[in-house]
Structure formats: structure tokens, C-alpha cells
Amino acid sequence: MELEKDTRRGIQSIEVGGALLQALVRFGTPMMLKDLAREAGMPPAKAHPYLVSFGKLGLIEQDSVTGLYQLGSFALQMGLTALHELDAIKVASEQAAMLSLAIQQNVALAVWGNHGPTVVRIQECNRIVHINMRAGSVMSLLDSATGRVFAAYLPAHLTAELQQQELAHKPAAERPDVAAMLAEVRTHGMARAVGYPLAGINALSAPVFDNGGQLALVITTLGPAAEFDPDWHGALAQRLRDCAANVSTLLGYRG
């Protein structure tokens, strides 16, 4: 769905100068004036006055030795304030709603709770999909796609006890090779469940990371096996990857 163009009147000079700040954010490293100006689409002579003004505001700093420009202390304070105000569930919910609409599958958000992977929100698509999952559901760590993402990306000390509990309830012959299973998740950047543990239901789950590079939550899309392609490289998997990556970016992740 194409967004409507913003026709509100603004101040053009601020928008032009903002391209310099955007270039510094994109590159994430100090830059020479000529390189910074080129990336912002303007000649150095035009860029320099903007940089002087940004410097007075603390948005940009110039190294007195190398002459390189980088984001300043006030820009850092702005970024930290914005991150502090972010609500990961709210941000992810908005993206999950768009994903559900686009792929016509249910989308769930889960966080790590006191009892393990816990569903906190479900975005239902426009068609009727009967799935026994609701907000508050606690998912298996090893037998669900959602749980496997937590097992793969959370620090081991957080998941070890629950992992051992689940393995202890399985006959020895049915215990999975956990190391290989989690390596597969990390290789593909997501986990999947095909017809299990929910019979006739397929699922794909992807991690969302915060600005510190820590796992913030897991996004899962699931639906009837007959209408859900679980292929690692299929359209559903790619849309989910893109959604999770977008949420991570909105939360400040720079992986």
C-alpha cells in the first residue's frame, strides 16, 4: 500500500541541511567534507555553512586534527531520548499489522517472560484462521518456532533451565540435537515449524533486536499448512525477515 505524499509546507533549507545529518547516520563513521557533501547531493561550498550551524547546535562535531565530521553530543542526546521513549511492542505491533494484511496470515509477537516465550499480541488477518493461540500463551522453547528463536539468540544462562526441563520430559530417542537445531536457526536468521507442535499449522519466526544488539522480541507468522509456504527462501519467509529487520532498525539496531 503506497503512502500518500506529505504535502505539508516545511522549511526547505532545514530539509536540505538534514541530508548531511542523514548521510552521517547512514555511514556511521566520521567523514571528510567532500565525501559528506557528495553523499548529501551538494557541493562542499554549500554544505559547509550548514555544518557550521549544526556545529553550534551540537548536532555535528569536527575533529580539530583530522578535519573529519561526525555526529555531535546533542545528536547523541536526541538519539538516546528517542530510544528511551520507544515502546518495542508498540513499534512491532504497527509493523505486524501491515505484515498480516500483506500476507493474509496471522502474526504474533512474543517476549521472554517468567515462564519462557510468551505471546503478548496477535494480529489476525482478514480471513478466518482457526489457531489455538492467544495473548498470554506460553510457547515451548524447543518445539515451537517462536521458542527456538529465543533459544538461539538469548544468552544461554537464561534458557538453560527451561531447555533441560523440556528435554527431561522427552524419551531419550526423541530428544533433538539442540546444538544443530539452533545452528540452523542462526544460519537462516529465523526458525520454522511444519505441522508441529500445532497439527496442520506451519509457522515461521524471526528475531527483533534492540539498539544494544539484544533480542527484544520475536515475530511469528503462522497459518494452515495448505496455505502457508514454510520454505526458508519463500515469499513468506522474506516478508517476515524484512518486517523483523525493519522493526529492529526502528528500535535503533545497527547490525
Coordinates of N, CA and C in Angstrom, one line a residue:
M1 N 0.9 -1.2 0.0 CA 0.0 0.0 0.0 C 0.9 1.2 0.0
E2 N 0.7 2.1 -1.0 CA 1.6 3.3 -1.2 C 1.1 4.4 -0.2
L3 N 2.0 5.0 0.5 CA 1.7 6.0 1.4 C 1.5 7.3 0.6
E4 N 0.5 8.2 1.1 CA 0.3 9.4 0.5 C 1.5 10.4 0.7
K5 N 1.8 11.2 -0.3 CA 2.9 12.1 -0.2 C 2.5 13.2 0.8
D6 N 3.5 13.5 1.6 CA 3.3 14.6 2.6 C 3.4 15.9 1.9
T7 N 2.3 16.6 1.9 CA 2.2 17.9 1.2 C 2.3 19.1 2.1
R8 N 2.5 18.9 3.4 CA 2.6 20.0 4.4 C 3.8 20.8 4.1
R9 N 3.6 22.1 4.3 CA 4.6 23.1 4.0 C 5.7 23.0 5.1
G10 N 7.0 23.0 4.7 CA 8.1 22.9 5.6 C 9.1 24.0 5.2
I11 N 10.3 23.9 5.9 CA 11.3 24.9 5.6 C 12.4 24.2 4.8
Q12 N 12.5 24.6 3.6 CA 13.4 23.8 2.6 C 14.8 23.8 3.1
S13 N 15.3 24.9 3.6 CA 16.7 24.9 4.0 C 17.1 23.9 5.1
I14 N 16.1 23.6 6.0 CA 16.3 22.6 7.0 C 16.3 21.2 6.4
E15 N 15.4 21.0 5.4 CA 15.4 19.7 4.7 C 16.7 19.4 4.0
V16 N 17.2 20.5 3.3 CA 18.4 20.4 2.6 C 19.6 20.0 3.5
G17 N 19.7 20.8 4.6 CA 20.8 20.6 5.5 C 20.6 19.2 6.2
G18 N 19.4 18.8 6.4 CA 19.2 17.5 7.0 C 19.8 16.3 6.3
A19 N 20.0 16.5 5.0 CA 20.6 15.5 4.2 C 22.0 15.2 4.7
L20 N 22.7 16.2 5.2 CA 24.1 16.0 5.8 C 24.0 15.1 7.0
L21 N 23.0 15.3 7.9 CA 22.9 14.5 9.1 C 22.5 13.1 8.7
Q22 N 21.6 13.0 7.7 CA 21.2 11.6 7.3 C 22.4 10.8 6.7
A23 N 23.3 11.5 6.0 CA 24.5 10.9 5.4 C 25.4 10.4 6.5
L24 N 25.6 11.2 7.6 CA 26.4 10.8 8.7 C 25.8 9.5 9.4
V25 N 24.5 9.5 9.6 CA 23.9 8.4 10.2 C 24.0 7.1 9.4
R26 N 23.8 7.3 8.0 CA 23.9 6.1 7.2 C 25.3 5.5 7.2
F27 N 26.4 6.3 7.2 CA 27.7 5.8 7.2 C 28.2 5.4 8.6
G28 N 27.8 6.1 9.6 CA 28.1 5.7 10.9 C 29.6 5.9 11.3
T29 N 30.3 6.6 10.5 CA 31.8 6.9 10.7 C 32.0 8.3 10.4
P30 N 33.1 8.9 11.0 CA 33.5 10.3 10.6 C 33.8 10.4 9.1
M31 N 33.5 11.6 8.6 CA 33.6 11.8 7.1 C 34.3 13.1 6.8
M32 N 35.0 13.1 5.7 CA 35.6 14.3 5.1 C 34.5 15.2 4.5
L33 N 34.7 16.5 4.5 CA 33.7 17.4 3.9 C 33.3 17.0 2.5
K34 N 34.3 16.7 1.7 CA 33.9 16.4 0.3 C 33.1 15.2 0.1
D35 N 33.4 14.2 1.0 CA 32.6 12.9 0.9 C 31.2 13.1 1.5
L36 N 31.1 13.9 2.6 CA 29.9 14.1 3.2 C 29.0 14.9 2.3
A37 N 29.5 15.9 1.6 CA 28.8 16.8 0.7 C 28.3 15.9 -0.5
R38 N 29.2 15.1 -1.0 CA 28.8 14.2 -2.1 C 27.6 13.3 -1.8
E39 N 27.7 12.7 -0.6 CA 26.6 11.8 -0.2 C 25.3 12.5 0.1
A40 N 25.4 13.8 0.4 CA 24.2 14.6 0.6 C 23.7 15.3 -0.6
G41 N 24.4 15.1 -1.7 CA 24.0 15.6 -3.0 C 24.2 17.1 -3.2
M42 N 25.3 17.7 -2.6 CA 25.5 19.1 -2.8 C 27.0 19.4 -2.8
P43 N 27.4 20.5 -3.4 CA 28.9 20.9 -3.4 C 29.4 21.2 -2.0
P44 N 30.7 21.0 -1.7 CA 31.2 21.3 -0.4 C 31.0 22.8 0.0
A45 N 31.0 23.7 -0.9 CA 30.8 25.1 -0.5 C 29.4 25.3 0.0
K46 N 28.5 24.6 -0.5 CA 27.1 24.7 0.0 C 26.9 24.0 1.4
A47 N 27.6 22.9 1.5 CA 27.5 22.1 2.7 C 28.1 22.7 3.9
H48 N 29.2 23.4 3.7 CA 30.0 24.0 4.9 C 29.2 24.9 5.8
P49 N 28.4 25.8 5.3 CA 27.6 26.7 6.2 C 26.7 25.9 7.1
Y50 N 26.1 24.9 6.5 CA 25.2 24.0 7.2 C 25.9 23.4 8.4
L51 N 27.1 22.9 8.1 CA 27.9 22.2 9.1 C 28.3 23.1 10.2
V52 N 28.6 24.3 9.9 CA 28.9 25.3 10.9 C 27.8 25.5 11.8
S53 N 26.6 25.7 11.3 CA 25.4 25.9 12.1 C 25.1 24.7 12.9
F54 N 25.2 23.5 12.3 CA 24.9 22.3 13.1 C 25.9 22.1 14.2
G55 N 27.2 22.6 13.9 CA 28.2 22.5 15.0 C 27.8 23.4 16.2
K56 N 27.3 24.6 15.9 CA 26.9 25.5 17.0 C 25.8 24.9 17.9
L57 N 25.0 24.0 17.2 CA 23.9 23.4 18.0 C 24.3 22.1 18.6
G58 N 25.5 21.6 18.3 CA 26.0 20.4 18.9 C 25.5 19.2 18.2
L59 N 24.9 19.4 17.0 CA 24.5 18.3 16.1 C 25.6 17.6 15.4
I60 N 26.7 18.4 15.1 CA 27.8 17.9 14.4 C 29.1 18.4 15.1
E61 N 30.1 17.6 15.1 CA 31.4 18.0 15.6 C 32.5 17.7 14.5
Q62 N 33.5 18.6 14.5 CA 34.7 18.4 13.6 C 35.9 18.2 14.4
D63 N 36.6 17.1 14.1 CA 37.9 16.8 14.7 C 38.9 17.8 14.3
S64 N 39.5 18.5 15.3 CA 40.5 19.6 15.1 C 41.8 19.1 14.4
V65 N 42.1 17.8 14.5 CA 43.3 17.2 13.9 C 43.0 16.7 12.5
T66 N 42.0 15.8 12.4 CA 41.8 15.2 11.1 C 40.9 16.0 10.2
G67 N 40.1 16.9 10.8 CA 39.1 17.6 10.0 C 37.9 16.8 9.7
L68 N 37.7 15.6 10.2 CA 36.6 14.8 9.9 C 35.4 15.3 10.7
Y69 N 34.2 15.1 10.1 CA 33.0 15.5 10.7 C 32.3 14.2 11.2
Q70 N 31.6 14.4 12.4 CA 30.9 13.3 13.0 C 29.7 13.9 13.8
L71 N 28.7 13.0 14.1 CA 27.6 13.5 14.9 C 28.1 14.0 16.3
G72 N 27.4 15.1 16.7 CA 27.9 15.7 18.0 C 27.1 15.3 19.2
S73 N 27.4 15.9 20.3 CA 26.9 15.4 21.6 C 25.4 15.6 21.7
F74 N 24.9 16.7 21.1 CA 23.4 16.9 21.2 C 22.7 15.9 20.3
A75 N 23.3 15.5 19.2 CA 22.7 14.5 18.4 C 22.6 13.2 19.1
L76 N 23.6 12.9 19.9 CA 23.6 11.7 20.7 C 22.5 11.8 21.8
Q77 N 22.4 12.9 22.4 CA 21.3 13.1 23.4 C 20.0 12.9 22.8
M78 N 19.8 13.4 21.6 CA 18.5 13.3 20.9 C 18.2 11.8 20.7
G79 N 19.2 11.1 20.2 CA 19.0 9.7 19.9 C 18.7 8.9 21.1
L80 N 19.4 9.1 22.2 CA 19.2 8.4 23.4 C 17.8 8.7 24.0
T81 N 17.3 9.9 23.9 CA 16.0 10.3 24.3 C 14.9 9.6 23.5
A82 N 15.1 9.5 22.2 CA 14.2 8.8 21.3 C 14.1 7.3 21.6
L83 N 15.3 6.7 21.8 CA 15.3 5.3 22.2 C 14.6 5.0 23.5
H84 N 14.8 5.9 24.4 CA 14.2 5.7 25.8 C 12.7 5.8 25.7
E85 N 12.2 6.5 24.7 CA 10.7 6.7 24.6 C 10.1 5.6 23.7
L86 N 10.9 4.8 23.1 CA 10.4 3.7 22.2 C 9.7 2.6 23.0
D87 N 8.6 2.2 22.5 CA 7.9 1.0 23.1 C 8.0 -0.1 22.1
A88 N 8.9 -1.1 22.3 CA 9.1 -2.1 21.3 C 7.9 -2.8 20.9
I89 N 7.0 -3.1 21.8 CA 5.7 -3.8 21.4 C 4.9 -2.9 20.5
K90 N 4.8 -1.6 20.9 CA 4.0 -0.7 20.0 C 4.6 -0.6 18.6
V91 N 5.9 -0.5 18.5 CA 6.5 -0.3 17.2 C 6.3 -1.6 16.4
A92 N 6.5 -2.8 17.1 CA 6.4 -4.0 16.4 C 4.9 -4.3 16.0
S93 N 4.0 -3.9 16.8 CA 2.6 -4.1 16.5 C 2.1 -3.4 15.3
E94 N 2.6 -2.2 15.1 CA 2.3 -1.5 13.8 C 2.8 -2.2 12.6
Q95 N 4.0 -2.7 12.7 CA 4.6 -3.4 11.6 C 4.0 -4.8 11.4
A96 N 3.6 -5.4 12.5 CA 2.9 -6.7 12.4 C 1.6 -6.6 11.7
A97 N 0.9 -5.5 12.0 CA -0.4 -5.3 11.4 C -0.3 -5.2 9.8
M98 N 0.7 -4.4 9.4 CA 1.0 -4.3 8.0 C 1.4 -5.6 7.3
L99 N 2.2 -6.4 8.1 CA 2.6 -7.7 7.5 C 1.5 -8.6 7.4
S100 N 0.6 -8.7 8.4 CA -0.5 -9.6 8.4 C -1.5 -9.2 7.2
L101 N -1.7 -7.9 7.0 CA -2.5 -7.5 5.9 C -1.9 -7.9 4.5
A102 N -0.6 -7.8 4.4 CA 0.1 -8.0 3.2 C 0.1 -9.5 2.8
I103 N 0.3 -10.4 3.8 CA 0.5 -11.8 3.5 C -0.8 -12.6 3.9
Q104 N -1.8 -12.0 4.5 CA -3.0 -12.6 4.8 C -2.8 -13.9 5.7
Q105 N -1.9 -13.7 6.7 CA -1.7 -14.8 7.7 C -1.7 -14.1 9.1
N106 N -2.0 -14.8 10.1 CA -1.9 -14.3 11.4 C -0.4 -14.0 11.8
V107 N -0.2 -13.0 12.6 CA 1.1 -12.6 13.1 C 1.1 -12.4 14.6
A108 N 2.0 -13.0 15.3 CA 2.1 -13.0 16.7 C 3.4 -12.3 17.2
L109 N 3.3 -11.6 18.3 CA 4.5 -11.1 18.9 C 4.7 -11.8 20.2
A110 N 6.0 -12.2 20.5 CA 6.3 -12.8 21.8 C 7.5 -12.2 22.5
V111 N 7.5 -12.2 23.8 CA 8.7 -11.7 24.6 C 9.1 -12.8 25.5
W112 N 10.2 -12.7 26.1 CA 10.7 -13.6 27.1 C 10.1 -13.3 28.5
G113 N 9.2 -14.2 29.0 CA 8.5 -13.9 30.2 C 9.1 -14.8 31.3
N114 N 8.4 -14.8 32.5 CA 8.8 -15.6 33.6 C 8.8 -17.1 33.4
H115 N 7.9 -17.5 32.5 CA 7.8 -18.9 32.2 C 8.3 -19.3 30.8
G116 N 9.0 -18.4 30.1 CA 9.5 -18.7 28.8 C 8.9 -17.8 27.7
P117 N 9.0 -18.3 26.5 CA 8.4 -17.5 25.4 C 6.9 -17.2 25.5
T118 N 6.5 -16.0 25.6 CA 5.2 -15.6 25.9 C 4.6 -14.7 24.9
V119 N 3.5 -15.1 24.3 CA 2.8 -14.3 23.3 C 2.1 -13.1 24.0
V120 N 2.4 -12.0 23.4 CA 1.8 -10.7 24.0 C 0.8 -10.1 23.1
R121 N 0.8 -10.4 21.8 CA -0.1 -9.8 20.9 C -0.3 -10.7 19.7
I122 N -1.5 -10.7 19.2 CA -1.8 -11.5 17.9 C -2.5 -10.5 17.0
Q123 N -2.0 -10.4 15.8 CA -2.6 -9.6 14.8 C -3.3 -10.6 13.8
E124 N -4.6 -10.6 13.8 CA -5.3 -11.5 12.9 C -5.5 -10.9 11.5
C125 N -5.4 -11.8 10.5 CA -5.6 -11.3 9.2 C -7.1 -11.2 8.9
N126 N -7.5 -10.8 7.6 CA -8.8 -10.5 7.3 C -9.7 -11.7 7.1
R127 N -9.1 -12.9 6.9 CA -9.8 -14.1 6.7 C -9.8 -14.9 8.0
I128 N -10.7 -15.9 8.1 CA -10.8 -16.7 9.4 C -9.8 -17.8 9.4
V129 N -8.9 -17.7 10.4 CA -7.9 -18.7 10.6 C -8.0 -19.3 12.0
H130 N -8.4 -20.5 12.1 CA -8.6 -21.1 13.5 C -7.3 -21.7 14.0
I131 N -6.7 -21.0 14.9 CA -5.4 -21.4 15.5 C -5.5 -21.2 17.1
N132 N -5.2 -22.2 17.8 CA -5.3 -22.2 19.2 C -4.1 -21.5 19.9
M133 N -4.1 -20.2 19.7 CA -3.1 -19.3 20.3 C -3.7 -18.0 20.7
R134 N -3.3 -17.5 21.8 CA -3.9 -16.2 22.2 C -2.8 -15.5 23.0
A135 N -3.1 -14.2 23.3 CA -2.2 -13.4 24.1 C -2.1 -14.1 25.5
G136 N -0.9 -14.3 26.0 CA -0.6 -15.0 27.3 C -0.2 -16.4 27.1
S137 N -0.3 -16.9 25.9 CA 0.1 -18.3 25.6 C 1.6 -18.4 25.8
V138 N 2.1 -19.5 26.5 CA 3.5 -19.7 26.7 C 3.9 -20.8 25.7
M139 N 4.8 -20.6 24.9 CA 5.3 -21.5 23.8 C 6.4 -22.4 24.3
S140 N 6.5 -23.5 23.7 CA 7.6 -24.4 24.0 C 8.9 -23.8 23.5
L141 N 10.0 -24.0 24.3 CA 11.3 -23.4 23.9 C 11.9 -24.1 22.7
L142 N 11.7 -25.5 22.7 CA 12.4 -26.3 21.7 C 11.4 -26.8 20.6
D143 N 10.1 -26.9 20.9 CA 9.2 -27.5 20.0 C 8.4 -26.5 19.2
S144 N 8.6 -25.2 19.4 CA 7.9 -24.2 18.6 C 8.9 -23.3 17.9
A145 N 8.5 -22.7 16.7 CA 9.4 -21.8 16.0 C 9.7 -20.6 16.9
T146 N 8.7 -20.1 17.6 CA 8.9 -18.9 18.4 C 10.0 -19.2 19.5
G147 N 9.8 -20.3 20.2 CA 10.8 -20.7 21.2 C 12.2 -20.9 20.7
R148 N 12.3 -21.5 19.6 CA 13.7 -21.8 19.0 C 14.4 -20.5 18.7
V149 N 13.7 -19.4 18.4 CA 14.4 -18.2 18.1 C 14.9 -17.6 19.5
F150 N 14.1 -17.7 20.5 CA 14.6 -17.3 21.8 C 15.8 -18.2 22.3
A151 N 15.7 -19.5 22.0 CA 16.8 -20.4 22.4 C 18.1 -20.1 21.6
A152 N 17.9 -19.6 20.4 CA 19.1 -19.4 19.6 C 19.8 -18.1 19.8
Y153 N 19.0 -17.1 20.3 CA 19.6 -15.7 20.4 C 19.7 -15.1 21.8
L154 N 19.0 -15.7 22.7 CA 19.1 -15.3 24.1 C 20.4 -15.8 24.7
P155 N 21.0 -15.2 25.7 CA 22.1 -15.7 26.4 C 21.8 -17.1 27.0
A156 N 22.7 -18.1 26.9 CA 22.4 -19.5 27.3 C 21.9 -19.6 28.7
H157 N 22.4 -18.7 29.6 CA 22.1 -18.9 31.0 C 20.6 -18.6 31.3
L158 N 20.0 -17.8 30.4 CA 18.6 -17.5 30.6 C 17.6 -18.7 30.1
T159 N 18.1 -19.5 29.2 CA 17.3 -20.5 28.6 C 17.6 -22.0 29.1
A160 N 18.8 -22.1 29.8 CA 19.3 -23.4 30.1 C 18.4 -24.3 30.9
E161 N 17.8 -23.7 32.0 CA 16.9 -24.4 32.9 C 15.7 -24.9 32.2
L162 N 15.0 -24.0 31.4 CA 13.8 -24.4 30.7 C 14.1 -25.5 29.6
Q163 N 15.3 -25.3 29.0 CA 15.7 -26.3 28.0 C 15.9 -27.7 28.6
Q164 N 16.5 -27.8 29.7 CA 16.7 -29.0 30.4 C 15.4 -29.6 30.9
Q165 N 14.4 -28.8 31.3 CA 13.1 -29.3 31.7 C 12.4 -29.9 30.6
E166 N 12.4 -29.3 29.4 CA 11.7 -29.8 28.3 C 12.4 -31.1 27.8
L167 N 13.7 -31.2 27.8 CA 14.4 -32.4 27.3 C 14.1 -33.5 28.3
A168 N 14.0 -33.2 29.6 CA 13.8 -34.3 30.6 C 12.4 -34.9 30.4
H169 N 11.5 -34.2 29.8 CA 10.1 -34.8 29.6 C 10.0 -35.6 28.3
K170 N 11.1 -35.7 27.5 CA 11.1 -36.4 26.3 C 11.8 -37.7 26.4
P171 N 11.3 -38.8 25.8 CA 12.1 -40.0 25.8 C 13.5 -39.8 25.2
A172 N 14.5 -40.5 25.6 CA 15.8 -40.3 25.1 C 15.9 -40.3 23.6
A173 N 15.1 -41.2 23.0 CA 15.2 -41.4 21.5 C 14.5 -40.2 20.8
E174 N 13.7 -39.4 21.5 CA 13.0 -38.3 20.8 C 13.7 -37.0 21.1
R175 N 14.8 -37.0 21.9 CA 15.4 -35.7 22.2 C 16.2 -35.2 21.0
P176 N 15.9 -33.9 20.6 CA 16.6 -33.4 19.4 C 18.0 -33.0 19.7
D177 N 18.8 -32.9 18.6 CA 20.1 -32.3 18.7 C 20.0 -30.8 18.8
V178 N 20.0 -30.3 20.0 CA 19.7 -28.9 20.2 C 20.7 -28.0 19.6
A179 N 22.0 -28.4 19.6 CA 23.0 -27.5 19.0 C 22.8 -27.4 17.5
A180 N 22.5 -28.5 16.9 CA 22.3 -28.4 15.4 C 21.0 -27.6 15.1
M181 N 20.0 -27.8 15.9 CA 18.7 -27.1 15.7 C 18.9 -25.6 15.8
L182 N 19.6 -25.2 16.8 CA 19.8 -23.7 17.0 C 20.8 -23.2 16.0
A183 N 21.7 -24.0 15.5 CA 22.6 -23.5 14.5 C 21.9 -23.3 13.2
E184 N 20.9 -24.1 12.9 CA 20.0 -23.9 11.7 C 19.3 -22.6 11.8
V185 N 18.8 -22.3 13.0 CA 18.1 -21.0 13.2 C 19.0 -19.9 12.9
R186 N 20.2 -19.9 13.4 CA 21.1 -18.8 13.2 C 21.6 -18.7 11.7
T187 N 21.7 -19.8 11.1 CA 22.1 -19.8 9.7 C 21.0 -19.1 8.8
H188 N 19.8 -19.4 9.1 CA 18.7 -18.9 8.2 C 18.2 -17.5 8.8
G189 N 18.6 -17.2 10.0 CA 18.1 -16.0 10.6 C 16.6 -16.1 11.1
M190 N 16.1 -17.3 11.2 CA 14.7 -17.5 11.6 C 14.5 -19.0 11.9
A191 N 13.4 -19.3 12.5 CA 13.0 -20.7 12.8 C 11.7 -21.0 12.1
R192 N 11.5 -22.3 11.9 CA 10.2 -22.7 11.4 C 9.7 -24.0 12.0
A193 N 8.4 -24.1 12.0 CA 7.7 -25.3 12.5 C 6.7 -25.8 11.4
V194 N 6.8 -27.0 11.0 CA 6.0 -27.5 9.9 C 5.1 -28.6 10.5
G195 N 3.8 -28.2 10.7 CA 2.8 -29.2 11.2 C 3.0 -29.6 12.6
Y196 N 3.9 -29.0 13.4 CA 4.2 -29.4 14.7 C 4.8 -28.2 15.5
P197 N 4.4 -27.9 16.7 CA 3.5 -28.7 17.6 C 2.0 -28.6 17.3
L198 N 1.6 -27.6 16.5 CA 0.2 -27.5 16.2 C -0.1 -28.3 14.9
A199 N -0.9 -29.3 15.0 CA -1.2 -30.2 13.8 C -1.8 -29.3 12.7
G200 N -1.3 -29.5 11.5 CA -1.9 -28.8 10.3 C -1.5 -27.3 10.2
I201 N -0.6 -26.8 11.1 CA -0.3 -25.4 11.1 C 1.2 -25.3 10.9
N202 N 1.6 -24.4 10.0 CA 3.0 -24.1 9.8 C 3.3 -22.7 10.4
A203 N 4.6 -22.5 10.7 CA 4.9 -21.2 11.3 C 6.4 -20.8 11.0
L204 N 6.6 -19.6 10.9 CA 8.0 -19.0 10.7 C 8.1 -17.9 11.8
S205 N 9.3 -17.9 12.4 CA 9.6 -16.9 13.4 C 10.9 -16.2 13.2
A206 N 11.0 -14.9 13.4 CA 12.2 -14.1 13.2 C 12.5 -13.3 14.4
P207 N 13.8 -13.0 14.7 CA 14.2 -12.2 15.9 C 14.1 -10.7 15.6
V208 N 13.8 -9.9 16.6 CA 13.9 -8.5 16.6 C 14.9 -8.1 17.6
F209 N 15.9 -7.2 17.2 CA 17.0 -6.8 18.1 C 16.8 -5.3 18.5
D210 N 17.3 -5.0 19.7 CA 17.2 -3.6 20.1 C 18.5 -2.8 19.8
N211 N 18.6 -1.6 20.3 CA 19.7 -0.8 20.0 C 21.0 -1.3 20.6
G212 N 20.9 -2.2 21.6 CA 22.1 -2.8 22.2 C 22.4 -4.1 21.6
G213 N 21.7 -4.5 20.5 CA 22.0 -5.8 19.9 C 21.4 -7.0 20.6
Q214 N 20.6 -6.7 21.6 CA 20.0 -7.8 22.4 C 18.6 -8.2 21.8
L215 N 18.2 -9.5 21.9 CA 16.9 -9.9 21.4 C 15.8 -9.2 22.2
A216 N 15.0 -8.5 21.5 CA 13.9 -7.7 22.1 C 12.6 -8.5 22.1
L217 N 12.3 -9.1 21.0 CA 11.1 -9.9 20.9 C 11.2 -10.8 19.6
V218 N 10.2 -11.6 19.4 CA 10.1 -12.5 18.3 C 8.8 -12.3 17.5
I219 N 8.9 -12.2 16.2 CA 7.7 -12.0 15.4 C 7.5 -13.4 14.7
T220 N 6.3 -13.9 14.8 CA 5.9 -15.2 14.2 C 4.7 -15.0 13.3
T221 N 4.8 -15.6 12.2 CA 3.6 -15.7 11.3 C 3.2 -17.2 11.2
L222 N 1.9 -17.5 11.2 CA 1.5 -18.9 11.2 C 0.2 -19.0 10.5
G223 N -0.1 -20.2 9.9 CA -1.3 -20.4 9.2 C -1.5 -21.8 8.8
P224 N -2.6 -22.2 8.2 CA -2.9 -23.6 7.8 C -1.9 -24.0 6.8
A225 N -1.4 -25.3 7.0 CA -0.3 -25.8 6.2 C -0.6 -25.7 4.7
A226 N -1.9 -25.9 4.3 CA -2.3 -25.9 2.9 C -2.1 -24.5 2.3
E227 N -2.0 -23.5 3.1 CA -2.0 -22.1 2.5 C -0.7 -21.4 3.0
F228 N 0.2 -22.1 3.6 CA 1.4 -21.5 4.2 C 2.6 -22.2 3.7
D229 N 3.5 -21.4 3.0 CA 4.7 -22.0 2.5 C 5.8 -21.7 3.5
P230 N 6.4 -22.8 4.1 CA 7.4 -22.6 5.1 C 8.8 -22.6 4.5
D231 N 9.0 -22.5 3.2 CA 10.3 -22.6 2.6 C 11.2 -21.4 3.2
W232 N 12.4 -21.8 3.5 CA 13.4 -20.8 4.0 C 13.5 -19.6 3.1
H233 N 13.4 -19.8 1.8 CA 13.7 -18.8 0.8 C 12.4 -18.3 0.1
G234 N 11.2 -18.7 0.6 CA 10.0 -18.4 0.0 C 9.6 -16.9 0.3
A235 N 8.4 -16.6 -0.3 CA 7.9 -15.2 -0.2 C 7.6 -14.9 1.2
L236 N 6.9 -15.8 1.9 CA 6.5 -15.5 3.3 C 7.7 -15.3 4.2
A237 N 8.8 -16.2 4.0 CA 10.0 -16.0 4.8 C 10.6 -14.7 4.6
Q238 N 10.7 -14.3 3.3 CA 11.4 -13.0 3.0 C 10.6 -11.8 3.6
R239 N 9.2 -11.9 3.5 CA 8.5 -10.8 4.0 C 8.6 -10.7 5.6
L240 N 8.7 -11.8 6.2 CA 8.9 -11.8 7.7 C 10.3 -11.3 8.0
R241 N 11.3 -11.7 7.3 CA 12.7 -11.2 7.5 C 12.7 -9.7 7.4
D242 N 12.1 -9.2 6.3 CA 12.1 -7.8 6.1 C 11.4 -7.0 7.2
C243 N 10.2 -7.6 7.7 CA 9.5 -7.0 8.8 C 10.3 -6.9 10.1
A244 N 10.9 -8.0 10.4 CA 11.7 -8.1 11.6 C 12.9 -7.1 11.6
A245 N 13.5 -7.1 10.4 CA 14.7 -6.2 10.2 C 14.2 -4.7 10.3
N246 N 13.1 -4.4 9.8 CA 12.6 -3.1 9.9 C 12.3 -2.7 11.3
V247 N 11.6 -3.6 12.1 CA 11.4 -3.3 13.5 C 12.7 -3.1 14.2
S248 N 13.7 -3.9 13.9 CA 15.0 -3.8 14.6 C 15.6 -2.4 14.3
T249 N 15.5 -2.0 13.1 CA 16.0 -0.7 12.7 C 15.3 0.4 13.4
L250 N 14.0 0.3 13.5 CA 13.2 1.4 14.2 C 13.6 1.4 15.7
L251 N 14.0 0.3 16.3 CA 14.4 0.2 17.7 C 15.9 0.6 17.9
G252 N 16.6 1.0 16.8 CA 17.9 1.5 16.9 C 19.0 0.5 16.7
Y253 N 18.6 -0.7 16.2 CA 19.6 -1.7 15.9 C 20.5 -1.4 14.7
R254 N 21.8 -1.5 14.8 CA 22.7 -1.2 13.7 C 23.5 -2.4 13.3
G255 N 22.9 -3.6 13.2 CA 23.6 -4.8 13.0 C 24.2 -4.9 11.6

